[in-house]
Backbone as a ProteinNet text record, in pm:
[ID]
protein_1_A
[PRIMARY]
XXXXXXXXXXXXXXXXXXXXXXXXXXXXXXXXXXXXXXXXXXXXXXXXXXXXXXXXXXXXXXXXXXXXXXXXXXXXXXXXX
[TERTIARY]
19.3	152	193.8	271.2	354.6	565.3	567.6	720.1	776.5	810.1	871.4	786.1	707.4	613.8	683.1	632.3	709.2	605.2	657.9	561.8	505.3	627.2	556.4	483.9	512.3	415.2	254.2	249	163.6	49.3	119.4	28.2	-15.4	91.9	38.2	-69.9	-157.7	-279	-397.6	-392.1	-500.8	-416.6	-317.1	-252.4	-214.4	-160.1	-113.5	14.3	100.5	273.5	305.2	386.8	453	491.8	542.1	595	422.9	325.7	185.7	150.1	193.5	196.2	307.7	421.7	511	454.6	427.6	391.5	289.9	180.3	55.1	87.9	177.3	223.3	359.4	411.5	511.8	647.5	663.7	770.2	850.2	996.1	1080.8	1217	1330.3	1427.5	1455	1490.5	1523.2	1422.5	1318.8	1166.7	1122.8	1124.4	1125.1	1007.9	934.6	791.8	802.4	716.8	736.3	629	635.5	495.1	417.4	282.7	168.5	160.1	252.3	235.7	93.4	34.4	-113.6	-60	-92.1	-73.6	-183.7	-176.6	-309.2	-279.5	-386.9	-364.5	-472.8	-491.6	-561.2	-631.7	-741.7	-819.8	-747.5	-754.1	-728.2	-844.6	-866	-955.6	-931.5	-1062.3	-1060.1	-1031.5	-1022.3	-1034.7	-1140.5	-1124.8	-1234	-1202.4	-1264.7	-1194.4	-1135	-1032.6	-954.3	-974.9	-1016.1	-1092.8	-952.7	-910.9	-820.5	-869.2	-765.9	-831.1	-834.5	-940.4	-990.1	-874.6	-862.7	-730	-813.5	-662.1	-679.3	-767.5	-808.5	-849.2	-783.8	-812.8	-691.2	-615.2	-628.5	-580.3	-634.2	-646.2	-726.5	-700.8	-708.5	-641.2	-699.1	-625.5	-654.3	-649.9	-628.5	-612.8	-471.4	-443.7	-316.7	-249.9	-125.5	-54.4	-44.7	-78.4	-42.6	105.9	128.1	238.8	320.6	473.1	510.6	479.2	457.1	438.3	281	206.6	44.2	37	126.8	115.5	225.5	294	381.8	259.1	163.3	82.1	22.6	-66.5	-162.7	-75.2	50.8	149.4	102.9	147.9	180.2	64.9	-94.2	-184.7	-232.5	-185.3	-222.8	-181	9.5	59.7	49.9	-24	-9.3	-169.8	-253.9	-355.1	-353.2
1984.9	1942.8	1968.1	1916	1941.3	1937.6	1993.9	1970.6	1814.4	1740.6	1617.8	1525.6	1564.2	1478.1	1416.8	1332.2	1293.8	1264.6	1228.9	1149.1	1019.7	949.3	836.1	809.5	914.5	894.3	948	1065.1	1142.8	1021.3	920.3	846.7	705	707.3	580.5	533	678.5	635.8	606.6	693.4	643.6	498.3	486.8	363.3	380.3	503	537	590.3	487.9	545	650.9	699.4	791.9	863.8	792.6	827.7	899.4	830.2	852.7	1017	1048	1170.8	1277.5	1229.6	1290.4	1344.4	1227.9	1274.4	1390.6	1368.2	1424.2	1594	1610.5	1746.7	1813	1713.4	1743.9	1818.3	1725.1	1721.3	1627.8	1670.8	1600.3	1599.1	1536.3	1526.9	1661.8	1682.3	1620.8	1568.4	1569	1552.5	1618.8	1748.2	1849.8	1859.6	1890.1	1934.5	2031.9	2124.2	2258.6	2231.7	2253.3	2271.4	2382.2	2341.5	2422.4	2404.6	2317.9	2302.9	2208.3	2261.8	2162.1	2089.4	1943.5	1874.3	1801.8	1744.2	1686.9	1532.4	1487.8	1289.4	1273.4	1160	1131	982.2	974.3	878	744.7	649.4	524.5	484.7	413.3	349.8	175.8	119.5	-44.4	-101.1	18.8	-89	-163.9	-281.4	-358.4	-530.1	-593.2	-772	-779.1	-783.4	-844.9	-932	-944.1	-1029.4	-1055.9	-1163.4	-1212.9	-1197.1	-1174.9	-1203	-1287.7	-1338.4	-1499.2	-1570.3	-1667.2	-1752.5	-1773.8	-1751.6	-1739.6	-1891	-1907.5	-2053	-2117.4	-2293.3	-2387.1	-2357.4	-2298.2	-2282.5	-2280	-2303.9	-2347.2	-2392.3	-2360.3	-2429.4	-2543.4	-2641.9	-2804.2	-2900	-2817.7	-2926.2	-2945.4	-3024.4	-3046.1	-2942.9	-2948	-2835.5	-2830.5	-2701.5	-2730.7	-2708.9	-2808.6	-2814.3	-2634.3	-2626.6	-2466.7	-2412.3	-2466.8	-2427.5	-2343.2	-2428.2	-2377.5	-2229.7	-2267.9	-2135.9	-2053.8	-2050.4	-1925.4	-1895.8	-1948.1	-1877.9	-1833.6	-1877.8	-1795.1	-1674.8	-1657.2	-1534.7	-1429	-1501.6	-1407.3	-1320.4	-1382	-1347.1	-1216.3	-1281.5	-1179	-1071.2	-1024.8	-934.7	-869.6	-940	-817.9	-757.7	-790.1	-704.8	-552.7
1875.2	1894.5	2035.3	2117.9	2241.6	2146.8	2274.6	2263.6	2283.1	2224.7	2262.8	2171.6	2132.3	1978.4	1891.7	1832.9	1729.1	1611.2	1480.5	1408.5	1443.8	1491.4	1530.9	1643.5	1692.3	1814	1784.9	1711.6	1687.3	1621.2	1515.8	1464.8	1508.6	1649.8	1713.8	1737.9	1791.9	1821.7	1729.3	1639.2	1511.2	1423.1	1484.6	1379.1	1234.8	1210.7	1092.9	1098.2	962.5	999.3	986.6	1036.8	1036.1	893.5	829.9	679.2	590.2	624.6	544.2	645.8	760.7	821.8	746.5	741.9	696.4	507.1	465.5	315	303.4	394.4	362.5	394.8	468.5	514.7	456.1	387.5	266.8	388	473.5	600.6	524.7	482.7	439.4	550.4	554.2	588.1	620	745.3	881.4	941.4	900.8	962.1	1110.4	1066.8	1207.2	1205.1	1321.4	1349	1472.6	1489.6	1593.9	1675.2	1807.3	1875.7	1804.2	1845.9	1794.7	1648.2	1555.7	1409	1415.7	1307.1	1258.7	1149.1	1193.8	1080.6	1034.5	918	871.3	848.6	930.3	962.5	886.4	785.5	733.7	746.6	747.2	798.7	751.7	838.1	826	763.2	621.2	556.5	576.3	597.7	582.8	464.2	374.1	252.8	210.6	149.6	109.8	117.3	134.8	116.6	-27.8	-28.1	-154.1	-244.3	-337.2	-440	-568.7	-519	-655.5	-761.2	-856.6	-995.8	-1027.3	-1140	-1192.2	-1255.1	-1236.7	-1324.5	-1478.2	-1533.5	-1703.5	-1745.6	-1846.1	-1913.9	-1861.7	-1821.7	-1858.3	-1739.1	-1625.4	-1509.3	-1424.3	-1311.1	-1151.9	-1071.3	-934.9	-841.4	-825.8	-804.5	-753	-911.3	-998.9	-1147	-1156	-1272.3	-1274	-1368.7	-1310.5	-1391.1	-1524.3	-1591.8	-1779.8	-1758.3	-1899.5	-1949.2	-1987.7	-1947.9	-1963.3	-2117.8	-2206.1	-2319.6	-2312.5	-2238.1	-2228.6	-2165.2	-2019.3	-1940.1	-1992.3	-2101	-2185.6	-2271.8	-2330.4	-2456	-2392.9	-2269.1	-2156.8	-2149.3	-2081	-2023.1	-2166.5	-2272.2	-2380.1	-2417.2	-2416.1	-2462.2	-2342.3	-2218.2	-2101.6	-2115.6	-2161.3	-2143.6	-2266.5	-2384.4	-2470.4	-2481.1	-2396.4	-2393.7	-2320.9
[MASK]
+++++++++++++++++++++++++++++++++++++++++++++++++++++++++++++++++++++++++++++++++

């Protein structure tokens, strides 16, 4: 780090939010960093493709809407598990 660097500026090149840099280095308010200070910058991960959860039985896109009673019943079963 050099004089004048900021967490936001440091995070710009690798595309990492300054909040994550502060958290990884246990830097709290007033968020002061010093020239020569070594920081841990976590690698940016791509994650994976998002896979939505399956629809509960009786519910599926493109089908007619279930009655409110049927939907409530499905939700009760899901939340009780």
